[in-house]
XYZ file of C-alpha atoms in Angstrom:
768
model
C 12.479 -15.723 -84.404
C 14.859 -16.354 -86.814
C 18.883 -16.142 -85.713
C 20.612 -17.040 -82.739
C 21.874 -16.173 -79.221
C 25.111 -14.749 -78.131
C 26.087 -17.282 -74.987
C 28.043 -14.821 -73.263
C 25.137 -12.303 -72.921
C 22.705 -15.130 -72.163
C 25.473 -16.177 -69.580
C 25.521 -12.224 -68.484
C 21.353 -12.404 -68.378
C 21.762 -15.683 -66.289
C 24.252 -13.918 -63.976
C 22.520 -10.728 -63.276
C 18.836 -12.072 -62.810
C 20.886 -14.616 -59.801
C 22.310 -11.969 -58.520
C 19.692 -9.590 -58.335
C 17.868 -12.418 -56.910
C 20.241 -13.163 -53.949
C 20.254 -9.191 -52.787
C 16.352 -8.966 -52.869
C 16.230 -11.842 -51.177
C 19.494 -10.631 -48.581
C 17.557 -7.134 -48.174
C 14.405 -8.481 -47.619
C 15.579 -11.046 -44.699
C 17.058 -7.711 -43.692
C 14.212 -5.679 -43.749
C 11.789 -8.203 -41.794
C 14.811 -8.436 -39.014
C 14.997 -4.214 -38.885
C 13.234 -3.071 -36.114
C 13.359 1.009 -37.951
C 13.468 1.436 -41.814
C 11.388 -1.481 -42.347
C 9.898 0.014 -45.582
C 12.843 1.765 -47.023
C 14.518 -1.866 -46.370
C 11.523 -3.644 -48.557
C 11.603 -0.587 -51.056
C 15.434 -1.685 -51.723
C 14.644 -5.210 -51.934
C 11.800 -4.387 -54.208
C 13.830 -2.165 -56.039
C 16.924 -5.283 -56.528
C 14.177 -7.910 -57.572
C 13.108 -5.897 -60.247
C 16.363 -4.462 -61.885
C 17.546 -8.286 -61.896
C 14.613 -9.349 -63.870
C 14.006 -6.470 -66.187
C 18.403 -6.359 -66.668
C 17.879 -10.529 -67.297
C 15.376 -9.437 -69.704
C 16.814 -6.924 -71.761
C 19.675 -8.372 -72.070
C 18.190 -11.834 -73.055
C 16.931 -10.196 -75.950
C 20.273 -8.006 -77.252
C 21.196 -11.357 -76.745
C 19.898 -12.500 -79.730
C 21.506 -11.817 -83.374
C 18.925 -10.881 -86.383
C 19.417 -10.985 -89.589
C 18.068 -7.219 -89.672
C 19.005 -3.861 -87.745
C 16.576 -3.963 -84.584
C 15.265 -0.264 -82.304
C 14.048 0.209 -79.272
C 11.057 2.491 -78.444
C 12.256 4.342 -75.771
C 9.134 4.901 -73.566
C 7.935 0.676 -73.742
C 10.974 0.064 -72.686
C 10.985 2.963 -69.836
C 7.426 0.851 -69.093
C 8.846 -1.994 -68.754
C 11.144 -1.103 -66.276
C 8.840 0.854 -64.338
C 6.739 -2.766 -64.766
C 9.426 -4.684 -63.186
C 10.258 -2.499 -60.358
C 6.479 -1.463 -59.449
C 4.937 -5.532 -59.453
C 8.073 -7.084 -57.478
C 7.640 -4.015 -54.763
C 3.957 -4.760 -54.764
C 4.237 -8.457 -53.620
C 6.899 -7.663 -51.257
C 5.314 -5.459 -49.770
C 2.121 -7.185 -50.018
C 3.735 -10.371 -48.079
C 5.491 -8.303 -45.547
C 2.126 -6.445 -44.186
C -0.320 -8.860 -45.165
C 1.263 -11.659 -42.347
C 2.919 -14.384 -44.774
C -0.440 -16.246 -45.214
C -1.466 -19.340 -47.769
C -3.611 -16.947 -49.341
C -2.140 -13.754 -49.035
C 0.962 -15.556 -51.202
C -0.968 -17.111 -53.476
C -2.087 -13.370 -54.179
C 0.804 -11.404 -54.404
C 2.410 -14.375 -56.615
C -0.012 -14.177 -58.964
C 0.166 -10.274 -59.137
C 3.682 -10.035 -59.613
C 4.224 -12.852 -62.010
C 1.639 -11.321 -64.435
C 3.324 -7.826 -63.919
C 6.872 -9.660 -65.008
C 5.172 -11.059 -68.052
C 3.277 -7.908 -68.509
C 6.734 -6.399 -68.031
C 8.384 -8.906 -70.757
C 5.674 -8.682 -73.563
C 5.745 -5.125 -73.034
C 9.111 -4.627 -73.658
C 9.219 -7.088 -76.592
C 6.579 -4.958 -77.744
C 9.639 -2.050 -77.583
C 11.252 -3.709 -80.076
C 11.733 -1.814 -83.482
C 11.565 -4.450 -86.783
C 11.172 -4.345 -90.457
C 9.089 -7.563 -90.221
C 6.191 -8.387 -87.609
C 6.316 -10.819 -84.787
C 3.720 -13.652 -84.644
C 3.509 -15.051 -80.640
C 2.545 -19.262 -80.190
C 0.040 -20.160 -77.496
C 1.263 -22.808 -75.814
C 4.886 -20.984 -75.584
C 2.431 -17.344 -74.234
C 1.219 -19.695 -71.347
C 4.032 -21.748 -70.392
C 5.857 -18.067 -69.643
C 3.350 -17.078 -67.492
C 3.064 -20.054 -65.817
C 6.794 -20.010 -64.966
C 6.350 -16.457 -64.432
C 3.883 -17.122 -61.560
C 5.654 -19.655 -60.017
C 9.087 -17.629 -60.266
C 7.786 -14.765 -58.419
C 5.478 -16.591 -55.658
C 8.252 -18.527 -54.733
C 10.324 -15.476 -54.841
C 8.150 -14.141 -52.553
C 7.858 -16.964 -50.388
C 12.011 -17.186 -50.190
C 12.399 -13.344 -49.690
C 10.813 -13.805 -45.909
C 11.983 -17.328 -44.868
C 15.461 -17.802 -45.791
C 18.512 -16.857 -42.797
C 21.765 -17.735 -43.667
C 23.768 -17.142 -46.782
C 23.193 -19.953 -47.974
C 19.822 -20.371 -47.793
C 20.151 -17.240 -49.437
C 21.926 -17.902 -52.511
C 20.188 -20.800 -53.572
C 16.599 -19.225 -53.243
C 18.917 -16.469 -55.804
C 19.950 -19.860 -58.132
C 16.275 -20.960 -58.234
C 15.001 -17.626 -58.982
C 17.386 -16.983 -61.126
C 17.498 -20.120 -63.231
C 13.068 -19.812 -62.903
C 13.480 -16.057 -64.405
C 15.654 -16.742 -67.396
C 13.263 -19.631 -68.667
C 10.428 -17.801 -68.561
C 12.641 -15.090 -70.196
C 13.652 -17.404 -72.979
C 10.279 -19.440 -73.136
C 8.890 -15.997 -74.005
C 11.265 -15.113 -76.900
C 11.288 -18.325 -78.416
C 7.578 -18.311 -78.319
C 7.819 -14.741 -80.587
C 8.268 -15.731 -85.078
C 8.701 -13.572 -87.658
C 6.210 -13.206 -90.294
C 8.093 -15.111 -93.745
C 5.996 -13.283 -96.010
C 6.322 -9.794 -94.472
C 10.221 -10.789 -94.475
C 10.409 -11.980 -98.067
C 8.835 -8.591 -98.812
C 10.980 -6.800 -96.992
C 13.996 -8.262 -98.769
C 12.521 -7.596 -102.589
C 11.781 -3.631 -101.393
C 14.873 -3.191 -99.503
C 12.865 -1.925 -97.053
C 15.171 -1.672 -94.402
C 14.535 0.187 -91.230
C 16.240 3.687 -90.180
C 17.085 5.117 -86.883
C 14.865 7.697 -87.641
C 12.111 5.458 -88.527
C 12.429 3.451 -85.008
C 13.431 5.210 -82.781
C 17.252 4.490 -81.842
C 20.361 1.946 -82.724
C 22.660 1.385 -80.759
C 25.752 -1.675 -80.531
C 23.521 -4.791 -79.273
C 26.759 -6.268 -77.063
C 27.774 -2.517 -75.748
C 24.218 -1.871 -74.413
C 23.970 -4.981 -73.288
C 27.046 -5.336 -71.521
C 26.446 -1.887 -70.120
C 23.152 -2.295 -68.973
C 24.495 -5.839 -67.230
C 27.988 -4.094 -65.495
C 25.439 -1.202 -64.070
C 23.153 -3.492 -62.621
C 25.493 -5.626 -61.299
C 27.042 -2.431 -59.782
C 23.634 -0.767 -58.100
C 22.950 -4.529 -56.844
C 26.626 -4.610 -55.767
C 25.737 -1.283 -54.155
C 22.727 -2.588 -52.533
C 24.342 -4.993 -51.149
C 27.543 -3.296 -49.345
C 24.864 -1.170 -48.000
C 22.959 -4.077 -46.566
C 26.188 -5.526 -45.247
C 27.275 -2.465 -43.673
C 23.986 -1.702 -42.040
C 24.225 -5.476 -40.589
C 27.472 -4.605 -38.561
C 26.272 -1.611 -37.542
C 22.889 -3.617 -36.089
C 25.566 -6.228 -35.091
C 27.418 -3.472 -33.563
C 24.398 -2.118 -31.272
C 23.083 -5.705 -30.817
C 26.064 -6.342 -29.159
C 26.043 -3.501 -27.062
C 23.041 -4.451 -26.341
C 23.990 -7.855 -25.247
C 25.936 -6.431 -23.240
C 23.483 -4.360 -21.179
C 21.062 -6.927 -21.544
C 23.376 -9.459 -19.249
C 24.867 -7.190 -17.352
C 21.694 -6.745 -15.974
C 20.414 -10.372 -15.905
C 23.947 -11.774 -14.620
C 23.966 -9.650 -11.635
C 19.814 -9.679 -10.890
C 19.394 -11.521 -7.720
C 16.549 -14.100 -9.383
C 17.112 -16.374 -11.665
C 16.148 -15.501 -15.140
C 16.216 -18.148 -18.132
C 14.977 -17.382 -21.595
C 13.436 -20.425 -23.859
C 12.300 -20.217 -27.433
C 8.736 -21.579 -28.759
C 10.045 -25.171 -28.807
C 11.697 -25.349 -24.969
C 14.871 -25.231 -25.632
C 17.221 -22.874 -22.968
C 18.601 -19.278 -25.212
C 19.663 -17.126 -21.423
C 20.765 -18.550 -18.716
C 22.243 -16.735 -16.019
C 24.736 -16.058 -13.127
C 21.202 -16.449 -10.342
C 20.107 -20.024 -12.156
C 22.915 -21.480 -12.203
C 23.742 -21.009 -8.384
C 20.277 -22.021 -7.866
C 20.062 -24.766 -10.225
C 23.672 -25.767 -10.085
C 23.706 -25.992 -14.139
C 26.638 -24.093 -15.613
C 25.147 -22.007 -18.452
C 27.542 -24.261 -20.493
C 25.625 -27.122 -19.651
C 21.887 -25.302 -19.429
C 22.137 -23.313 -22.726
C 20.504 -25.430 -25.387
C 18.958 -28.281 -23.732
C 15.433 -28.220 -22.894
C 13.942 -25.987 -19.930
C 12.697 -29.651 -18.576
C 15.888 -30.410 -17.000
C 14.475 -27.387 -14.448
C 10.916 -28.845 -13.804
C 9.911 -31.477 -11.803
C 6.885 -33.817 -12.117
C 3.901 -33.331 -13.793
C 4.933 -30.129 -14.887
C 7.579 -32.176 -16.793
C 6.208 -34.603 -18.846
C 3.675 -32.042 -19.820
C 5.630 -29.096 -20.789
C 6.430 -30.014 -24.091
C 2.500 -30.747 -24.864
C 1.974 -27.260 -23.355
C 4.660 -25.780 -25.499
C 2.513 -27.316 -28.278
C -0.767 -26.537 -27.574
C 0.655 -22.648 -27.725
C 1.953 -23.071 -30.704
C -1.427 -24.558 -31.996
C -3.823 -22.409 -30.074
C -2.330 -19.186 -28.594
C -3.646 -19.966 -25.930
C -1.517 -18.031 -22.437
C -2.628 -20.500 -19.803
C 0.606 -19.104 -17.469
C 2.340 -16.417 -20.137
C 1.506 -12.458 -17.366
C 0.449 -15.124 -14.289
C 2.212 -15.672 -11.344
C 2.583 -19.067 -9.962
C 4.020 -21.129 -7.245
C 6.158 -24.136 -8.877
C 8.894 -26.343 -8.272
C 11.762 -26.603 -9.691
C 14.549 -29.081 -9.942
C 18.377 -29.029 -9.526
C 21.266 -30.817 -10.661
C 21.483 -33.146 -8.043
C 17.481 -34.437 -8.903
C 16.892 -31.936 -4.913
C 13.277 -29.673 -6.080
C 12.383 -26.463 -4.154
C 9.557 -24.392 -4.201
C 9.642 -21.730 -6.929
C 7.310 -18.652 -7.494
C 7.557 -18.373 -11.512
C 6.967 -14.753 -13.740
C 6.875 -15.808 -17.858
C 6.547 -12.924 -20.325
C 6.312 -13.534 -24.073
C 7.992 -11.411 -26.721
C 9.868 -11.716 -29.645
C 13.970 -10.524 -31.528
C 12.183 -10.068 -34.704
C 12.755 -13.945 -36.049
C 11.272 -15.850 -33.186
C 8.737 -15.966 -30.472
C 10.490 -16.001 -26.916
C 9.423 -16.423 -23.374
C 11.191 -14.776 -20.751
C 11.064 -16.528 -16.889
C 11.580 -14.309 -14.016
C 12.213 -17.450 -10.808
C 12.528 -16.582 -7.208
C 13.872 -19.518 -4.783
C 10.758 -19.220 -2.207
C 12.103 -21.840 0.466
C 13.148 -19.428 3.256
C 9.455 -18.076 2.262
C 7.576 -21.356 2.445
C 9.622 -21.776 6.362
C 8.557 -18.704 7.490
C 5.040 -19.727 6.086
C 5.544 -22.661 8.050
C 6.327 -21.571 11.292
C 4.130 -18.693 10.861
C 1.336 -21.059 10.459
C 2.346 -23.758 12.753
C 2.969 -20.347 15.311
C -0.682 -18.851 14.474
C -1.788 -23.256 15.128
C 0.315 -22.827 18.833
C -1.477 -19.278 19.651
C -4.623 -21.055 18.344
C -4.215 -23.727 20.879
C -2.950 -21.352 23.041
C -5.878 -19.344 23.080
C -8.402 -22.602 23.049
C -6.790 -23.941 26.261
C -6.765 -20.318 27.304
C -10.482 -20.190 27.157
C -11.142 -23.680 28.391
C -8.981 -22.360 31.809
C -10.805 -19.605 31.559
C -14.237 -21.510 31.461
C -12.913 -23.982 33.801
C -11.980 -21.255 36.440
C -15.338 -19.558 36.199
C -16.956 -22.540 36.546
C -14.741 -23.183 39.469
C -15.311 -19.404 41.066
C -19.142 -20.160 40.323
C -18.585 -23.515 42.107
C -17.429 -21.681 44.846
C -19.587 -19.440 45.524
C -21.681 -21.865 45.013
C -20.281 -23.734 48.133
C -19.282 -20.844 50.147
C -23.188 -19.805 49.598
C -24.234 -23.393 51.157
C -21.353 -23.739 54.432
C -22.214 -20.584 55.552
C -26.409 -21.167 55.272
C -25.576 -24.566 56.712
C -23.303 -22.769 59.806
C -24.901 -20.102 60.292
C -28.136 -22.397 61.099
C -26.711 -24.103 64.181
C -25.204 -20.333 64.807
C -28.083 -18.030 64.849
C -29.941 -20.908 67.532
C -26.844 -20.472 69.997
C -26.809 -16.921 69.571
C -30.767 -17.088 70.807
C -30.359 -19.857 73.410
C -26.990 -17.513 74.399
C -28.907 -14.893 75.203
C -32.358 -15.973 76.809
C -29.691 -17.446 78.916
C -27.977 -13.942 79.747
C -31.053 -12.798 80.726
C -31.880 -15.614 83.126
C -28.147 -16.396 84.027
C -27.809 -12.448 85.707
C -25.404 -12.376 89.117
C -24.796 -16.294 88.649
C -21.581 -18.403 88.784
C -22.390 -19.838 85.463
C -22.381 -16.321 83.691
C -18.245 -15.611 82.415
C -18.202 -19.291 81.175
C -21.507 -17.804 78.795
C -19.409 -14.364 78.231
C -16.516 -16.878 76.691
C -19.250 -18.358 74.549
C -21.119 -15.366 73.262
C -17.362 -13.538 72.753
C -16.808 -17.000 70.300
C -20.091 -16.740 68.976
C -19.244 -13.225 68.184
C -15.915 -14.037 66.704
C -17.431 -16.584 64.819
C -20.154 -14.425 62.982
C -17.429 -12.063 61.970
C -15.760 -14.470 59.910
C -19.201 -15.486 58.438
C -19.960 -11.864 57.455
C -16.718 -11.522 55.826
C -17.753 -14.068 53.799
C -20.999 -13.088 52.988
C -19.687 -9.560 52.653
C -17.417 -11.443 49.834
C -20.342 -13.581 48.136
C -22.265 -10.088 47.720
C -19.595 -8.361 46.128
C -19.055 -11.330 43.667
C -22.874 -10.963 43.032
C -22.442 -7.687 42.270
C -25.663 -6.949 44.305
C -24.013 -3.943 46.128
C -25.071 -0.695 44.479
C -22.940 2.762 45.680
C -24.778 5.180 47.525
C -23.179 7.911 46.675
C -23.208 11.452 48.114
C -21.388 14.277 49.687
C -19.983 14.045 52.981
C -17.766 15.114 55.190
C -13.810 13.020 56.103
C -13.596 14.627 59.628
C -16.562 13.246 61.817
C -15.616 9.589 59.794
C -12.113 9.693 61.023
C -12.883 10.823 64.439
C -15.519 8.659 65.332
C -13.247 5.132 64.083
C -10.552 6.934 65.386
C -13.180 6.676 68.624
C -14.203 3.400 68.554
C -10.831 1.385 68.387
C -8.907 3.837 70.401
C -9.928 1.891 73.374
C -9.105 -1.915 71.883
C -5.892 -1.287 70.595
C -4.578 0.317 73.993
C -5.793 -3.024 75.528
C -2.682 -4.156 72.900
C -0.193 -1.092 74.161
C -0.814 0.006 70.692
C -1.379 4.555 70.655
C -3.961 5.357 67.884
C -4.988 8.578 66.958
C -5.780 10.675 63.670
C -5.492 13.838 62.766
C -8.495 16.244 62.317
C -9.538 16.697 58.875
C -11.933 19.198 57.433
C -11.852 17.391 53.912
C -15.170 16.720 51.876
C -15.678 13.747 49.556
C -18.248 12.249 46.865
C -18.540 7.936 47.251
C -20.562 6.173 49.669
C -19.987 6.692 52.991
C -21.216 2.879 54.136
C -18.805 1.642 51.808
C -16.065 4.158 52.555
C -16.401 3.851 56.282
C -15.479 -0.453 55.736
C -12.701 0.044 53.770
C -11.009 1.805 56.516
C -12.095 -0.338 59.302
C -10.860 -2.924 57.620
C -7.856 -1.041 56.752
C -7.634 -0.028 60.641
C -8.703 -3.767 62.011
C -5.482 -4.759 59.892
C -2.981 -2.341 61.474
C -3.935 -3.425 64.978
C -3.762 -6.835 64.240
C -0.364 -6.938 62.702
C 1.070 -4.204 65.116
C 2.642 -4.929 68.088
C 3.940 -2.273 69.380
C 4.033 1.238 68.584
C 1.740 2.629 67.431
C -1.290 3.740 64.483
C -1.982 7.319 62.772
C -5.275 8.055 61.028
C -5.362 11.081 58.048
C -5.984 12.782 54.971
C -3.835 14.700 52.703
C -4.708 16.568 49.529
C -2.256 15.197 46.494
C -3.652 17.601 43.943
C -7.968 17.130 42.775
C -7.923 14.455 45.131
C -7.894 13.253 48.531
C -5.837 10.079 50.192
C -7.134 9.206 53.371
C -3.849 7.010 54.987
C -3.482 4.506 57.748
C -0.405 3.988 58.871
C 1.672 1.568 61.594
C 4.743 0.743 62.773
C 4.261 -2.813 62.715
C 5.784 -5.821 61.115
C 5.146 -4.454 57.530
C 4.817 -6.045 53.994
C 8.072 -7.788 51.891
C 7.726 -5.549 48.493
C 6.893 -9.228 46.270
C 4.126 -9.945 48.863
C 2.371 -6.280 48.182
C -0.102 -7.727 45.633
C -0.506 -10.952 46.881
C -2.308 -9.931 50.714
C -4.944 -8.512 48.489
C -5.729 -11.885 47.128
C -8.857 -13.882 49.067
C -7.326 -16.252 52.884
C -3.713 -14.565 51.747
C -2.550 -13.956 55.370
C 1.445 -13.560 55.261
C 2.346 -13.147 59.499
C -0.160 -16.512 60.242
C 0.727 -19.063 59.664
C -0.825 -20.893 62.640
C -4.103 -19.624 60.976
C -5.475 -18.116 64.307
C -8.647 -17.033 64.427
C -7.665 -14.081 65.872
C -6.442 -12.787 63.051
C -8.491 -13.591 60.673
C -9.598 -15.309 57.952
C -7.458 -13.290 55.276
C -10.214 -11.681 53.395
C -10.053 -7.323 54.706
C -7.683 -6.393 51.855
C -9.751 -8.229 49.181
C -12.426 -6.676 50.263
C -10.692 -3.894 50.637
C -9.649 -3.494 47.307
C -13.180 -4.967 46.083
C -15.333 -2.254 47.723
C -12.607 0.156 46.463
C -13.029 -1.144 42.671
C -16.218 -0.467 42.978
C -16.521 2.641 44.189
C -14.191 3.812 41.274
C -10.866 4.829 44.317
C -7.449 3.533 44.274
C -5.670 1.547 46.527
C -1.951 1.954 47.283
C 0.049 0.448 49.480
C 4.069 1.718 51.329
C 5.680 -0.900 53.334
C 9.474 -1.428 54.651
C 9.406 -5.169 57.208
C 9.843 -4.222 59.676
C 9.098 -1.275 60.504
C 5.608 -0.991 59.313
C 2.813 0.428 56.650
C 0.811 2.537 55.305
C -2.389 1.498 53.871
C -3.944 4.612 50.980
C -7.734 5.632 50.020
C -7.695 8.189 46.763
C -10.877 10.022 46.731
C -11.704 12.654 44.840
C -12.545 15.839 46.698
C -15.007 18.500 46.723
C -16.145 21.727 48.117
C -17.228 21.538 51.422
C -21.008 22.522 52.549
C -22.691 23.907 55.285
C -24.002 21.778 57.440
C -27.299 22.852 59.754
C -26.384 22.240 63.751
C -29.793 20.438 64.813
C -30.431 19.510 67.788
C -29.856 15.739 68.834
C -32.352 13.728 71.891
C -30.279 12.296 74.211
C -29.789 8.312 73.613
C -32.658 6.417 75.584
C -31.803 2.652 77.396
C -33.406 -0.166 75.429
C -36.740 -1.145 76.401
C -36.860 -3.808 78.956
C -38.941 -6.603 77.762
C -42.386 -7.710 79.044
C -43.868 -10.319 80.476
C -47.412 -9.882 79.307
C -47.250 -9.592 75.325
C -48.276 -5.997 74.789
C -45.079 -5.264 71.462
C -47.853 -6.827 68.865
C -48.252 -10.232 67.190
C -45.109 -11.901 65.447
C -45.237 -14.639 63.069
C -42.132 -16.306 62.632
C -41.712 -18.995 60.192
C -38.587 -21.528 60.320
C -38.438 -24.741 59.157
C -35.503 -25.891 61.681
C -37.141 -26.472 65.072
C -34.133 -25.312 67.133
C -33.974 -22.016 65.436
C -37.804 -21.597 65.942
C -37.954 -23.010 69.593
C -35.017 -20.478 70.646
C -36.167 -17.657 68.523
C -39.481 -17.904 69.728
C -38.189 -17.651 73.478
C -36.580 -15.046 72.886
C -39.118 -12.686 71.129
C -41.495 -13.663 73.927
C -38.939 -12.388 76.425
C -38.654 -9.350 74.490
C -42.769 -9.381 74.931
C -44.484 -9.986 71.666
C -47.320 -12.337 71.150
C -45.391 -15.012 68.769
C -47.125 -18.013 66.604
C -43.890 -19.865 65.396
C -44.225 -22.231 62.591
C -42.463 -24.498 60.516
C -44.342 -23.067 57.307
C -46.425 -20.771 55.283
C -49.647 -23.611 55.321
C -49.092 -23.536 59.030
C -49.030 -19.552 59.966
C -51.940 -18.732 58.123
C -53.984 -22.466 59.769
C -53.069 -20.230 63.332
C -53.637 -17.304 61.847
C -57.169 -18.102 60.822
C -57.943 -19.646 64.367
C -56.500 -16.719 66.263
C -58.599 -14.492 63.858
C -55.581 -11.842 64.029
C -54.546 -9.760 62.045
C -50.201 -9.986 62.914
C -47.829 -6.482 63.575
C -44.580 -8.111 61.917
C -43.474 -11.098 60.365
C -40.572 -13.303 60.197
C -39.709 -15.892 57.989
C -36.355 -17.730 56.842
C -35.417 -17.691 53.382
C -34.890 -21.713 53.378
C -37.913 -23.635 53.519
C -39.731 -27.201 53.427
C -40.611 -28.545 49.642
C -38.705 -26.455 48.320
C -40.407 -23.276 48.843
C -39.052 -19.919 50.232
C -39.548 -16.789 52.779
C -40.941 -14.371 50.311
C -44.026 -16.390 49.055
C -44.738 -17.113 52.494
C -44.975 -13.482 53.776
C -46.941 -13.646 49.729
C -49.733 -16.216 51.018
C -49.611 -14.211 54.912
C -50.468 -11.528 52.811
C -53.356 -13.072 50.861
C -54.899 -13.804 54.287
C -54.557 -10.658 56.199
C -55.528 -9.097 53.328
C -52.897 -6.056 53.529
C -49.046 -5.628 53.721
C -47.739 -6.030 56.814
C -43.714 -5.507 57.758
C -41.862 -8.459 57.232
C -38.047 -9.500 57.614
C -35.894 -11.891 55.660
C -33.536 -14.249 57.475
C -30.958 -16.017 55.920
C -27.721 -17.839 55.523
C -27.748 -18.532 51.926
C -24.957 -16.305 50.472
C -25.413 -17.837 47.420
C -26.130 -13.913 44.650
C -29.121 -15.164 42.849
C -30.787 -14.947 46.746
C -28.993 -12.403 47.599
C -30.287 -10.111 44.552
C -34.049 -12.094 44.519
C -34.452 -10.956 48.509
C -33.499 -7.315 47.428
C -35.781 -6.844 44.842
C -38.462 -8.552 46.823
C -38.700 -4.820 49.343
C -38.464 -6.617 52.243
C -35.174 -6.182 54.986
C -32.820 -9.121 54.326
C -30.810 -10.233 57.624
C -27.896 -12.205 57.089
C -27.900 -15.126 59.845
C -26.431 -15.298 62.499
C -28.422 -12.599 63.632
C -27.034 -10.482 66.845
C -30.173 -10.317 69.176
C -29.464 -6.364 69.410
C -29.391 -6.652 66.070
C -33.022 -8.271 65.191
C -34.192 -5.874 68.118
C -33.598 -3.047 66.411
C -35.248 -3.569 63.191
C -38.466 -5.544 64.941
C -38.672 -1.620 66.789
C -37.736 0.590 63.296
C -39.736 -1.950 61.306
C -43.173 -1.370 64.298
C-alpha cells in the first residue's frame, strides 16, 4: 500500500494490543479462580481482548499515511468491532467450559484466528479510497496463520498464567503476534496503479459525501487508543478491587477454617497432588512432634512408616494418571511415624477437594494407641475368660466324673457291705427264735442293735443314691398335717425321754398338697437331728400359717449352728459336733437328704439358729382347704402268725448266688413255715421246679447273679417254666441309679439289703 506509517501511532497500537492482552489474561485468570460470577468475568475478558485487538487494528490502519484522502464505512467498521469481541468471547467460553483439552483448544484457536482475520479484512473493506486494493495471497495466508497461532496462544495463556509476571510475558507475546498479523495484513493490500493514474488525470478526489466520513486520522487514532486504554484500565481496576475483596473473604474464611482446624482434637493435614503438606494443625504438631513451619512444604512421607513411606509417590502418580481412588473416602488403619522415629497406630480418612486452582487432599487422623491398648486388653481378657470357661468346663466335667465315680463307688460298696450284713440279719433272727431265754440272748440282742445301726447308715447312702438317680417320683396328694405330726411326736417322745429331753407337739388342722411319705421322711430326719444334737431341754414340733403357705417347724434347745456354717450343714457327710465320727450321731447325711427331698417337692427349707441356744428348722408347704374325712372302723391289730413247721404257707423259690445268704434265708423261711427251693442260678431253680412238678407261690431273687445274669432274667426264666406270672421280689444291695430304675420299671417290688426279717415277712404276706 502506498504511503508510510506514523511511528507514534504504530507504537500506540503495540501498547494497546499488549495492554489489552494483559487485561484479558488477568480477567480470564480471575474468572478461573472466581467461585461466583465466573461467566461475567469471562465476558469482561472477552471484551478486553476483542477491544484491544480491534483498537490495535483501527489505530494501525490510521497510522498509515497515504497520498489520498481516506474515509470509513460506519457499518463495516462497527461490524469489525463486534467480530473482534464475539470471536474472542467464543474462544474463551469454549476453552473455559470445554475442559481445556487439546482438541477444544485447537478448535477454539482456529475459530478465533479466523474471526480476527475476518475482523481485520472487514475493517480494511470499510476504508473508502479513490482506488481499489489488490491483496497479496501469500501475505494474506501468512496473516491468517499468525492470527490462528496468536489466538491459540491467547486462549492457552488465559487459563495457565498464575502470576502478574507470567501474564505480562504472555501479554507481550500476544500483543506482538497480533501486531505482526495486522501489519502483515496491511502489507498484503496494494493499490491499483492504473486506477491511481486515472484518478489523477480526472481529478477524481473523493469527498465525504461520496465516501462516508472523513476525520483527522491522528486525532481519531489517539482518541481510540486513549479510550481503549481507559476502558481496559477500568476493567483492570475492577478485577483488582474484586481480588482484594476475594482476598479479604478468603482471609476471613481462612481465619475461621484455622480456628476450627486448630481447635480440633484430631490431627488434620492438607496436601496437594504432589504430596506436599499445605496445612498442619496444632493437634498434628502435638501428635507428630513437628512444628507447622517444619511440616508445611515438606512431603507427607515424613509422617509415614514403611511400607507406605516408599510407596507414597507411586500412589500419587497412579492417582494423577488414572484418577483411581484407593483410599479417598475410605477410613482405614495405618501406622504413623513421629519426628523422633517412633511408630504408633493411626486411623486415617482422606477427602478430596478443589480450591479452584488445584486438587487438594485433607487427611483427618486419630491416634488410636489407647484404643488399641484397650482392644488388646479386651482380647486378652476374652482369651483369659475363654481359658477360665474351658477350665470351668473341665472342672465341671471332672466333678461330674467324680460324682459319677462316687455314685458307682457307693453302689458297689453298698452292695458288697449289704451282702454280709443281710446274712447276719437272717442268722441273728433265726438264732433269736432258738435262743429264747438262753443266757446268750442279751449278746444276740446287742448284736442285732448294732446291725440295725449299720442298716440305718446303709439306708441313708441308698436314699442319696436314689435321689441322685432321679428315680424318686413324688406321689402328690392332699392330706392333713395333724395326724402326721401326732404320729411323729408319739413315736419319738419315748426316745427323747430316754436322753432327758421333753418332746411335744402343737396340734394343727392344716392341710397341704405334697407327697406324705416324702414329707414324713423330711420331718423324721429333722426330729432325729434335733434329738441327736440336744443334750437337755425340749423339742417342739408345730405348724404355723405364713400367708398362703404353712411352715412346719422343728425347734430345739440344742447346741445351735454358727451363721457361717448354716449352708455347710446341708452338705453330705458334714457333722459340726461329731469330730470323732461317733456312729450314734449318724453319718452326716440327714440334712443333705432333707434339702434334696425338699428340692424334689419344690418346698423351701429354712433355718434359724443361735449357738448355745438351739435351732429352728422349717419346711414351707402350700396350704389347701381341708376336706371332710369319712370315719371308718379299723379292725384291731393282730399278732403276726407264728412260723409253722409243716410249710403250709406255700412254696418260695430263692435265687441267690451268695451261699451264706442263701443258707440263712432258707433257714429263716423254713422257720416261718414256707417250703423253699434254694438255687444259686436260674438254671438250677428251673431244674428243681421241673423235677418237683410244682408251681411256686413266690419268687425271691437277688439282682446280681453269676455270669453277668440278673435276678430279672431269672424271674423271666422261671415264668417261662411256670407259664404264669407269680409274685416276685428283687433283693439288691446295689445303689447304682441305673440298676434301681431298671428294677422299678420291671414292675417287681424292690427291697434293699440288708432287709430286716420283719420287712421281708410283711412283703411275703402282702404279696401272697
